[in-house]
Amino acid sequence: MEVIQKLERRREVRGRVTLMKKGLLDFHDIKANILDRIHELLGRGVSLQLISATSPNPGPVGEVAYLEKWVSTISSLTTPATDVEFSITFEWDETMGVPGAFIIKNHHHSQFYLKTLTIEHIPGHGPVKFLCNSWVYPVHRYAYDRVFFANKAYLPCETPEPLRRFREQELIVLRGKGFGRLKEWDRVYDYAFYNDLGSPDNGPNSARPVLGGGSQLPYPRRGRTGRPHTKTDPKTESRLPLLCVKKIYVPRDEQFGHVKFSDFLAYAVKSVSQVVLPEITSLCDKTFNEFDTFEDVLRIYKGCIKLPSDSLVKKLRELVPYELVRELIRNDGERFLKFPLPDVIKESKRAWRTDEEFAREMLAGVNPVIIQRLQDFPPVSKLDPNAYGDQTSSIRATDIENSLDGLTINDAIQEKKLFILDHHDALMPYISRINSTNTKTYASRTLLFLQDDGTLKPLAIELSLPHPQGEQHGAVSKVFVPAKEGSAASVWQLAKAYVAVNDSGYHQLVSHWLHSHAVIEPFVIATHRQLSILHPIYKLLKPHFKDTMHINALARHLLISAGGVLEKTVFPGKFSMEMSAFTYKSWVFPDQALPADLLKRGMAVQDSSYPHGLKLVIEDYPYAVDGLEIWEAIETWVTEYCNFYYTSSEMVEEDDELQNWWKEIRNEGHGDLKDRPWWGEMKTREELIQSCTIIIWLASAFHAAVNFGQYPYAGYLPNRPTVSRRFMPELGTPEYEELKSNPDLAFLKTITAQFQTLLGVSLIEILSRHSTEEVYLGQSENTEWTLDVEPLKAFDRFSEKLMEIESNITKRNKDERLKNRNGPVKVPYTLLYPNTSDHSKEGGLTGKGIPNSISI
């Protein structure tokens, strides 16, 4: 009788599984599909078992069911990376209630990307959907069951009892064992120091210090790979060969999709100096490796450099997959290294040289996050005087007082009209070492005055070197002031170039790499290790971590490593990453909030009568104006979301997963700064909301502001040179005579050389491109990312607000009274234009759009 009752309770429920076979870049593994078909014919298919979320019995698991008609559904032996749908039939006992998870076992030879499982109808409940989005490898690769959960969010204390152990076991798997080399099918998120930048086995010139693990060179943690250490230095992790980019360990679900990976590799290989250097340098005509005129610089945008057809091309064709070769090395005569015309020189070829544009880019360029209000004159230093002596600025009142529109210096400070771009303290400790290489540069301070029309006017530039008798004796400085005619004007142009070199290097190493890419990675790792996929904060943050670990790993492999592209194109050279570690010492997490940052830099004052509670000191500060609207939209969205799940601060404090997450971020991910007093305790809803808002801001809007303007502004290297190769010419020297007779040539011989320019422009073209798979802020890859209705409604309001901000930005860019929105170069400020309304998936060098995550 009991058996009959069981049979009566059972129902067949139909489901649909969507998956994707191995990606486009796996074209050498043709045998995989053949072997999968053989496994199917032998009865070794793909099985699923449903797990109840509501049954009172512990851990009830349904009967095994298999994907149906695999052989006929996968009809081609070389099926490309497209979605395939399978039917599946489950036997489900009504007493087991509603499924909340399922176990999947892949008995095939190769992996697949599982996208969704949709159960069409559970009696008494309706449809149930599982968003999976994960690579599933053959069952023999795992020592555990692969489990996927329905897209319902639960705090740990609210987790249905049948799902609790699966939730806990999944986190244990993701944390790993903390040792051993990780393989592509491992799903482990773990921490490591930056000990993978050097190759000491190749000689001392290829060695680099370990970043992180101490107070001297502190650094955020990166994802662990477990590669063996080098023979020469047991503290340094060995590196992979340059072209082995596909073998770098990153958890497979954190890797680029096939289209984005193909795009990235095509552009990245084009940039690799070790591959193209011998041939590119041989193409240089006239003066070896020099631009002789600005017209020579413009030639790179006209396709006047062509890759020769020789053994190098043949070798690349053998090493690089066809899809990449098609983009990289054309047979149709398309010229290699023909670059798009950067926005900064589209309207005028000389407007970039004006003082107004030089100053405007501090507010609306690619690095608008450094300028500060000057509050002390002369400017002072925070460097330790015992180590660096007196580093107070040598700029005097007589240098600037006649350019203040009748104000005294004290009046100008009181009226909040004096500003400074200060790279002095960040660079001075490294200038001697940097200048021991081919680079010859200074630590700079630039003073500016706010005019009545809202624009900034440069007043003076100070260029400083360490005292020749030792750093402890202070600095030796020279001050330059604006000039319009003669050799003084040429000297002024060079002084601005040295400032641009400082700003370019600091931007790339600190504003861009350290303050977005590097500081976010520990949050990515901790989120996967401590927050279950069921956790609402995981669901909130996950879209903002997409591809970040992979792009960071690729950057360490290709760009920021010893001899990498960044070392070859940015002035600190081999000291680049070490210098960014020095800067990390002063990183403060709460100050990454835009309002806090503006207040700290003196660019705003608190005023409750103004929107966002802040009054901007420079009203026409495009980055701040647009950024505050974006910040407020993010903060409102995060507040509504968090308040839905946490109805009190006590719930935050009692959430074990959340507390472990925050503890690990502080003690492990940013462990070198764990004793800083500014870390919050994560005891209140307000702390949770503020922290999540900062994380999303950094991963989306902040990164967009400092990344996607690189090619529009720095694609023309004279505007933002990355290297200076000789000091300011001294009166009476041949270099000074050259400056007088041919100032353009002297300028070009001082800044970035020809090959470095080609390499640098190629790099920032990669970095500035939006992917065709881009998901912008306010967009979601799946509209059913949660089952909770109120968060979905709040997200819709967030999207609508961002589209309203798009309209606001467009209107401001058309307002001729706001001179900093377009400037002399007539480039409208769109770097914080959300692009939420754009679903075209076109990508490219658009100069606008805020992606959800740091993915390039």
PDB file of C-alpha atoms in Angstrom, residues 390-603:
ATOM      1  CA  ASP A 390      62.951  70.360   3.434  1.00  0.00           C
ATOM      2  CA  GLN A 391      60.619  69.713   0.499  1.00  0.00           C
ATOM      3  CA  THR A 392      58.603  72.922   0.782  1.00  0.00           C
ATOM      4  CA  SER A 393      57.834  74.441  -2.586  1.00  0.00           C
ATOM      5  CA  SER A 394      60.170  77.084  -3.986  1.00  0.00           C
ATOM      6  CA  ILE A 395      57.303  78.907  -5.752  1.00  0.00           C
ATOM      7  CA  ARG A 396      57.260  82.460  -4.417  1.00  0.00           C
ATOM      8  CA  ALA A 397      54.586  85.135  -4.259  1.00  0.00           C
ATOM      9  CA  THR A 398      56.384  87.122  -6.959  1.00  0.00           C
ATOM     10  CA  ASP A 399      55.925  84.206  -9.380  1.00  0.00           C
ATOM     11  CA  ILE A 400      52.137  84.332  -9.316  1.00  0.00           C
ATOM     12  CA  GLU A 401      50.767  87.476  -7.632  1.00  0.00           C
ATOM     13  CA  ASN A 402      50.455  89.457 -10.876  1.00  0.00           C
ATOM     14  CA  SER A 403      48.192  86.759 -12.396  1.00  0.00           C
ATOM     15  CA  LEU A 404      45.447  86.681  -9.758  1.00  0.00           C
ATOM     16  CA  ASP A 405      43.057  89.218 -11.302  1.00  0.00           C
ATOM     17  CA  GLY A 406      43.923  91.797  -8.646  1.00  0.00           C
ATOM     18  CA  LEU A 407      43.605  89.454  -5.655  1.00  0.00           C
ATOM     19  CA  THR A 408      46.309  88.869  -3.103  1.00  0.00           C
ATOM     20  CA  ILE A 409      47.441  85.298  -2.542  1.00  0.00           C
ATOM     21  CA  ASN A 410      45.678  85.204   0.827  1.00  0.00           C
ATOM     22  CA  ASP A 411      42.491  86.544  -0.742  1.00  0.00           C
ATOM     23  CA  ALA A 412      42.679  83.937  -3.515  1.00  0.00           C
ATOM     24  CA  ILE A 413      43.098  81.156  -0.958  1.00  0.00           C
ATOM     25  CA  GLN A 414      40.217  82.457   1.153  1.00  0.00           C
ATOM     26  CA  GLU A 415      37.964  82.751  -1.905  1.00  0.00           C
ATOM     27  CA  LYS A 416      38.889  79.184  -2.904  1.00  0.00           C
ATOM     28  CA  LYS A 417      40.435  80.206  -6.200  1.00  0.00           C
ATOM     29  CA  LEU A 418      43.872  78.587  -5.987  1.00  0.00           C
ATOM     30  CA  PHE A 419      44.437  74.944  -6.935  1.00  0.00           C
ATOM     31  CA  ILE A 420      47.347  72.567  -7.278  1.00  0.00           C
ATOM     32  CA  LEU A 421      48.182  69.466  -9.280  1.00  0.00           C
ATOM     33  CA  ASP A 422      50.727  67.975  -6.907  1.00  0.00           C
ATOM     34  CA  HIS A 423      52.872  65.016  -7.948  1.00  0.00           C
ATOM     35  CA  HIS A 424      55.827  66.062  -5.843  1.00  0.00           C
ATOM     36  CA  ASP A 425      55.548  63.777  -2.811  1.00  0.00           C
ATOM     37  CA  ALA A 426      54.505  60.687  -4.779  1.00  0.00           C
ATOM     38  CA  LEU A 427      57.496  60.869  -7.122  1.00  0.00           C
ATOM     39  CA  MET A 428      60.346  62.471  -5.191  1.00  0.00           C
ATOM     40  CA  PRO A 429      61.353  59.264  -3.310  1.00  0.00           C
ATOM     41  CA  TYR A 430      61.867  57.525  -6.664  1.00  0.00           C
ATOM     42  CA  ILE A 431      63.225  60.292  -8.890  1.00  0.00           C
ATOM     43  CA  SER A 432      66.902  59.437  -8.368  1.00  0.00           C
ATOM     44  CA  ARG A 433      66.355  55.797  -9.249  1.00  0.00           C
ATOM     45  CA  ILE A 434      64.132  56.624 -12.208  1.00  0.00           C
ATOM     46  CA  ASN A 435      66.687  59.096 -13.565  1.00  0.00           C
ATOM     47  CA  SER A 436      69.420  56.453 -13.340  1.00  0.00           C
ATOM     48  CA  THR A 437      67.720  54.851 -16.364  1.00  0.00           C
ATOM     49  CA  ASN A 438      67.137  56.392 -19.798  1.00  0.00           C
ATOM     50  CA  THR A 439      64.339  58.488 -18.305  1.00  0.00           C
ATOM     51  CA  LYS A 440      65.124  62.036 -17.241  1.00  0.00           C
ATOM     52  CA  THR A 441      62.281  63.655 -15.376  1.00  0.00           C
ATOM     53  CA  TYR A 442      61.229  65.736 -12.367  1.00  0.00           C
ATOM     54  CA  ALA A 443      58.716  65.751  -9.528  1.00  0.00           C
ATOM     55  CA  SER A 444      56.238  68.491 -10.345  1.00  0.00           C
ATOM     56  CA  ARG A 445      53.834  70.926  -8.739  1.00  0.00           C
ATOM     57  CA  THR A 446      51.443  73.009 -10.845  1.00  0.00           C
ATOM     58  CA  LEU A 447      49.515  75.982  -9.436  1.00  0.00           C
ATOM     59  CA  LEU A 448      46.279  77.149 -11.069  1.00  0.00           C
ATOM     60  CA  PHE A 449      43.821  80.011 -10.642  1.00  0.00           C
ATOM     61  CA  LEU A 450      40.041  79.792 -10.989  1.00  0.00           C
ATOM     62  CA  GLN A 451      38.831  82.532 -13.312  1.00  0.00           C
ATOM     63  CA  ASP A 452      35.422  84.188 -13.290  1.00  0.00           C
ATOM     64  CA  ASP A 453      34.284  82.187 -16.336  1.00  0.00           C
ATOM     65  CA  GLY A 454      34.823  78.927 -14.443  1.00  0.00           C
ATOM     66  CA  THR A 455      37.999  77.891 -16.271  1.00  0.00           C
ATOM     67  CA  LEU A 456      41.398  77.330 -14.716  1.00  0.00           C
ATOM     68  CA  LYS A 457      44.511  79.292 -15.631  1.00  0.00           C
ATOM     69  CA  PRO A 458      47.988  77.827 -14.995  1.00  0.00           C
ATOM     70  CA  LEU A 459      50.100  80.151 -12.833  1.00  0.00           C
ATOM     71  CA  ALA A 460      53.392  78.336 -12.345  1.00  0.00           C
ATOM     72  CA  ILE A 461      55.060  74.950 -12.687  1.00  0.00           C
ATOM     73  CA  GLU A 462      57.742  73.776 -10.286  1.00  0.00           C
ATOM     74  CA  LEU A 463      60.096  71.007 -11.432  1.00  0.00           C
ATOM     75  CA  SER A 464      62.179  69.429  -8.661  1.00  0.00           C
ATOM     76  CA  LEU A 465      65.101  67.029  -8.366  1.00  0.00           C
ATOM     77  CA  PRO A 466      66.699  65.552  -5.248  1.00  0.00           C
ATOM     78  CA  HIS A 467      69.634  67.545  -3.924  1.00  0.00           C
ATOM     79  CA  PRO A 468      72.856  66.404  -5.636  1.00  0.00           C
ATOM     80  CA  GLN A 469      74.477  65.818  -2.223  1.00  0.00           C
ATOM     81  CA  GLY A 470      71.701  63.425  -1.187  1.00  0.00           C
ATOM     82  CA  GLU A 471      67.926  63.212  -0.729  1.00  0.00           C
ATOM     83  CA  GLN A 472      68.253  64.126   2.926  1.00  0.00           C
ATOM     84  CA  HIS A 473      69.286  67.635   1.871  1.00  0.00           C
ATOM     85  CA  GLY A 474      65.937  68.403   0.267  1.00  0.00           C
ATOM     86  CA  ALA A 475      65.090  69.346  -3.286  1.00  0.00           C
ATOM     87  CA  VAL A 476      66.588  71.529  -5.986  1.00  0.00           C
ATOM     88  CA  SER A 477      63.789  73.192  -7.886  1.00  0.00           C
ATOM     89  CA  LYS A 478      63.097  75.493 -10.802  1.00  0.00           C
ATOM     90  CA  VAL A 479      59.927  77.482 -11.341  1.00  0.00           C
ATOM     91  CA  PHE A 480      58.454  78.253 -14.767  1.00  0.00           C
ATOM     92  CA  VAL A 481      55.647  80.658 -15.588  1.00  0.00           C
ATOM     93  CA  PRO A 482      53.461  81.005 -18.690  1.00  0.00           C
ATOM     94  CA  ALA A 483      54.880  82.756 -21.736  1.00  0.00           C
ATOM     95  CA  LYS A 484      53.421  83.344 -25.186  1.00  0.00           C
ATOM     96  CA  GLU A 485      56.408  84.212 -27.349  1.00  0.00           C
ATOM     97  CA  GLY A 486      60.011  83.318 -28.048  1.00  0.00           C
ATOM     98  CA  SER A 487      62.122  80.695 -26.348  1.00  0.00           C
ATOM     99  CA  ALA A 488      60.322  81.361 -23.044  1.00  0.00           C
ATOM    100  CA  ALA A 489      57.124  80.053 -24.652  1.00  0.00           C
ATOM    101  CA  SER A 490      58.961  76.939 -25.841  1.00  0.00           C
ATOM    102  CA  VAL A 491      60.337  76.381 -22.346  1.00  0.00           C
ATOM    103  CA  TRP A 492      56.809  76.734 -20.937  1.00  0.00           C
ATOM    104  CA  GLN A 493      55.512  74.113 -23.374  1.00  0.00           C
ATOM    105  CA  LEU A 494      58.244  71.759 -22.208  1.00  0.00           C
ATOM    106  CA  ALA A 495      57.426  72.454 -18.555  1.00  0.00           C
ATOM    107  CA  LYS A 496      53.816  71.449 -19.249  1.00  0.00           C
ATOM    108  CA  ALA A 497      55.097  68.298 -20.959  1.00  0.00           C
ATOM    109  CA  TYR A 498      57.016  67.258 -17.832  1.00  0.00           C
ATOM    110  CA  VAL A 499      53.828  67.744 -15.823  1.00  0.00           C
ATOM    111  CA  ALA A 500      51.924  65.625 -18.338  1.00  0.00           C
ATOM    112  CA  VAL A 501      54.566  62.890 -18.043  1.00  0.00           C
ATOM    113  CA  ASN A 502      54.147  62.897 -14.253  1.00  0.00           C
ATOM    114  CA  ASP A 503      50.389  62.831 -14.547  1.00  0.00           C
ATOM    115  CA  SER A 504      50.372  60.085 -17.190  1.00  0.00           C
ATOM    116  CA  GLY A 505      52.531  57.783 -15.104  1.00  0.00           C
ATOM    117  CA  TYR A 506      50.649  58.450 -11.891  1.00  0.00           C
ATOM    118  CA  HIS A 507      47.361  57.996 -13.699  1.00  0.00           C
ATOM    119  CA  GLN A 508      48.288  54.625 -15.171  1.00  0.00           C
ATOM    120  CA  LEU A 509      49.980  53.185 -12.089  1.00  0.00           C
ATOM    121  CA  VAL A 510      47.862  54.648  -9.304  1.00  0.00           C
ATOM    122  CA  SER A 511      44.555  56.182 -10.403  1.00  0.00           C
ATOM    123  CA  HIS A 512      43.876  53.408 -12.895  1.00  0.00           C
ATOM    124  CA  TRP A 513      45.733  50.243 -11.884  1.00  0.00           C
ATOM    125  CA  LEU A 514      46.090  50.524  -8.100  1.00  0.00           C
ATOM    126  CA  HIS A 515      42.951  52.443  -7.156  1.00  0.00           C
ATOM    127  CA  SER A 516      40.586  50.361  -9.266  1.00  0.00           C
ATOM    128  CA  HIS A 517      42.015  47.085 -10.627  1.00  0.00           C
ATOM    129  CA  ALA A 518      44.260  46.106  -7.731  1.00  0.00           C
ATOM    130  CA  VAL A 519      42.166  47.258  -4.774  1.00  0.00           C
ATOM    131  CA  ILE A 520      38.994  45.585  -6.080  1.00  0.00           C
ATOM    132  CA  GLU A 521      40.484  42.105  -6.595  1.00  0.00           C
ATOM    133  CA  PRO A 522      40.532  41.226  -2.859  1.00  0.00           C
ATOM    134  CA  PHE A 523      36.825  42.071  -2.699  1.00  0.00           C
ATOM    135  CA  VAL A 524      36.190  39.694  -5.611  1.00  0.00           C
ATOM    136  CA  ILE A 525      38.098  36.874  -3.910  1.00  0.00           C
ATOM    137  CA  ALA A 526      36.556  37.383  -0.466  1.00  0.00           C
ATOM    138  CA  THR A 527      33.038  37.564  -1.902  1.00  0.00           C
ATOM    139  CA  HIS A 528      33.375  34.126  -3.487  1.00  0.00           C
ATOM    140  CA  ARG A 529      35.075  32.618  -0.437  1.00  0.00           C
ATOM    141  CA  GLN A 530      32.743  33.935   2.264  1.00  0.00           C
ATOM    142  CA  LEU A 531      29.394  34.843   0.698  1.00  0.00           C
ATOM    143  CA  SER A 532      27.267  32.054  -0.718  1.00  0.00           C
ATOM    144  CA  ILE A 533      25.739  32.515  -4.141  1.00  0.00           C
ATOM    145  CA  LEU A 534      22.461  32.538  -2.183  1.00  0.00           C
ATOM    146  CA  HIS A 535      23.536  35.583  -0.178  1.00  0.00           C
ATOM    147  CA  PRO A 536      21.811  38.830  -1.210  1.00  0.00           C
ATOM    148  CA  ILE A 537      25.078  40.808  -0.998  1.00  0.00           C
ATOM    149  CA  TYR A 538      26.723  38.284  -3.316  1.00  0.00           C
ATOM    150  CA  LYS A 539      23.905  38.837  -5.804  1.00  0.00           C
ATOM    151  CA  LEU A 540      24.282  42.617  -5.438  1.00  0.00           C
ATOM    152  CA  LEU A 541      28.048  42.673  -6.016  1.00  0.00           C
ATOM    153  CA  LYS A 542      28.613  39.787  -8.442  1.00  0.00           C
ATOM    154  CA  PRO A 543      27.809  41.782 -11.649  1.00  0.00           C
ATOM    155  CA  HIS A 544      30.467  44.318 -10.629  1.00  0.00           C
ATOM    156  CA  PHE A 545      33.202  41.673 -10.458  1.00  0.00           C
ATOM    157  CA  LYS A 546      32.758  40.175 -13.920  1.00  0.00           C
ATOM    158  CA  ASP A 547      36.084  39.515 -15.698  1.00  0.00           C
ATOM    159  CA  THR A 548      38.125  41.499 -13.137  1.00  0.00           C
ATOM    160  CA  MET A 549      40.315  38.626 -11.954  1.00  0.00           C
ATOM    161  CA  HIS A 550      41.026  37.631 -15.542  1.00  0.00           C
ATOM    162  CA  ILE A 551      41.960  41.085 -16.811  1.00  0.00           C
ATOM    163  CA  ASN A 552      44.208  41.551 -13.768  1.00  0.00           C
ATOM    164  CA  ALA A 553      45.921  38.215 -14.392  1.00  0.00           C
ATOM    165  CA  LEU A 554      46.438  39.128 -18.051  1.00  0.00           C
ATOM    166  CA  ALA A 555      47.817  42.509 -16.999  1.00  0.00           C
ATOM    167  CA  ARG A 556      50.341  40.856 -14.692  1.00  0.00           C
ATOM    168  CA  HIS A 557      51.328  38.527 -17.522  1.00  0.00           C
ATOM    169  CA  LEU A 558      51.607  41.050 -20.354  1.00  0.00           C
ATOM    170  CA  LEU A 559      51.656  44.609 -19.060  1.00  0.00           C
ATOM    171  CA  ILE A 560      52.957  45.274 -15.545  1.00  0.00           C
ATOM    172  CA  SER A 561      55.554  42.498 -15.319  1.00  0.00           C
ATOM    173  CA  ALA A 562      59.311  42.902 -15.766  1.00  0.00           C
ATOM    174  CA  GLY A 563      59.925  44.063 -19.310  1.00  0.00           C
ATOM    175  CA  GLY A 564      56.177  44.297 -19.941  1.00  0.00           C
ATOM    176  CA  VAL A 565      54.469  46.885 -22.076  1.00  0.00           C
ATOM    177  CA  LEU A 566      53.816  49.245 -19.163  1.00  0.00           C
ATOM    178  CA  GLU A 567      57.455  49.268 -18.057  1.00  0.00           C
ATOM    179  CA  LYS A 568      58.460  50.073 -21.621  1.00  0.00           C
ATOM    180  CA  THR A 569      55.997  52.910 -22.067  1.00  0.00           C
ATOM    181  CA  VAL A 570      55.600  54.678 -18.679  1.00  0.00           C
ATOM    182  CA  PHE A 571      58.403  56.794 -17.206  1.00  0.00           C
ATOM    183  CA  PRO A 572      59.026  54.950 -13.895  1.00  0.00           C
ATOM    184  CA  GLY A 573      60.049  51.899 -15.959  1.00  0.00           C
ATOM    185  CA  LYS A 574      61.238  49.006 -13.777  1.00  0.00           C
ATOM    186  CA  PHE A 575      60.251  50.972 -10.646  1.00  0.00           C
ATOM    187  CA  SER A 576      56.630  51.351 -11.746  1.00  0.00           C
ATOM    188  CA  MET A 577      54.949  48.762  -9.540  1.00  0.00           C
ATOM    189  CA  GLU A 578      57.246  49.476  -6.605  1.00  0.00           C
ATOM    190  CA  MET A 579      56.212  53.128  -6.810  1.00  0.00           C
ATOM    191  CA  SER A 580      52.528  52.197  -6.783  1.00  0.00           C
ATOM    192  CA  ALA A 581      53.168  50.112  -3.638  1.00  0.00           C
ATOM    193  CA  PHE A 582      54.642  53.209  -1.969  1.00  0.00           C
ATOM    194  CA  THR A 583      51.408  55.056  -2.812  1.00  0.00           C
ATOM    195  CA  TYR A 584      49.208  52.233  -1.484  1.00  0.00           C
ATOM    196  CA  LYS A 585      50.462  53.079   2.019  1.00  0.00           C
ATOM    197  CA  SER A 586      48.166  56.108   2.027  1.00  0.00           C
ATOM    198  CA  TRP A 587      45.097  54.345   0.558  1.00  0.00           C
ATOM    199  CA  VAL A 588      41.985  54.758   2.740  1.00  0.00           C
ATOM    200  CA  PHE A 589      38.886  52.745   1.863  1.00  0.00           C
ATOM    201  CA  PRO A 590      36.230  55.200   3.181  1.00  0.00           C
ATOM    202  CA  ASP A 591      37.901  58.030   1.237  1.00  0.00           C
ATOM    203  CA  GLN A 592      37.155  56.203  -2.037  1.00  0.00           C
ATOM    204  CA  ALA A 593      33.568  57.403  -1.711  1.00  0.00           C
ATOM    205  CA  LEU A 594      33.221  60.285  -4.171  1.00  0.00           C
ATOM    206  CA  PRO A 595      31.802  62.803  -1.643  1.00  0.00           C
ATOM    207  CA  ALA A 596      34.579  61.971   0.836  1.00  0.00           C
ATOM    208  CA  ASP A 597      37.214  62.247  -1.889  1.00  0.00           C
ATOM    209  CA  LEU A 598      35.971  65.662  -3.013  1.00  0.00           C
ATOM    210  CA  LEU A 599      35.937  66.940   0.563  1.00  0.00           C
ATOM    211  CA  LYS A 600      39.408  65.560   1.243  1.00  0.00           C
ATOM    212  CA  ARG A 601      40.835  67.280  -1.830  1.00  0.00           C
ATOM    213  CA  GLY A 602      39.091  70.517  -0.919  1.00  0.00           C
ATOM    214  CA  MET A 603      37.112  70.431  -4.166  1.00  0.00           C
TER     215      MET A 603
END
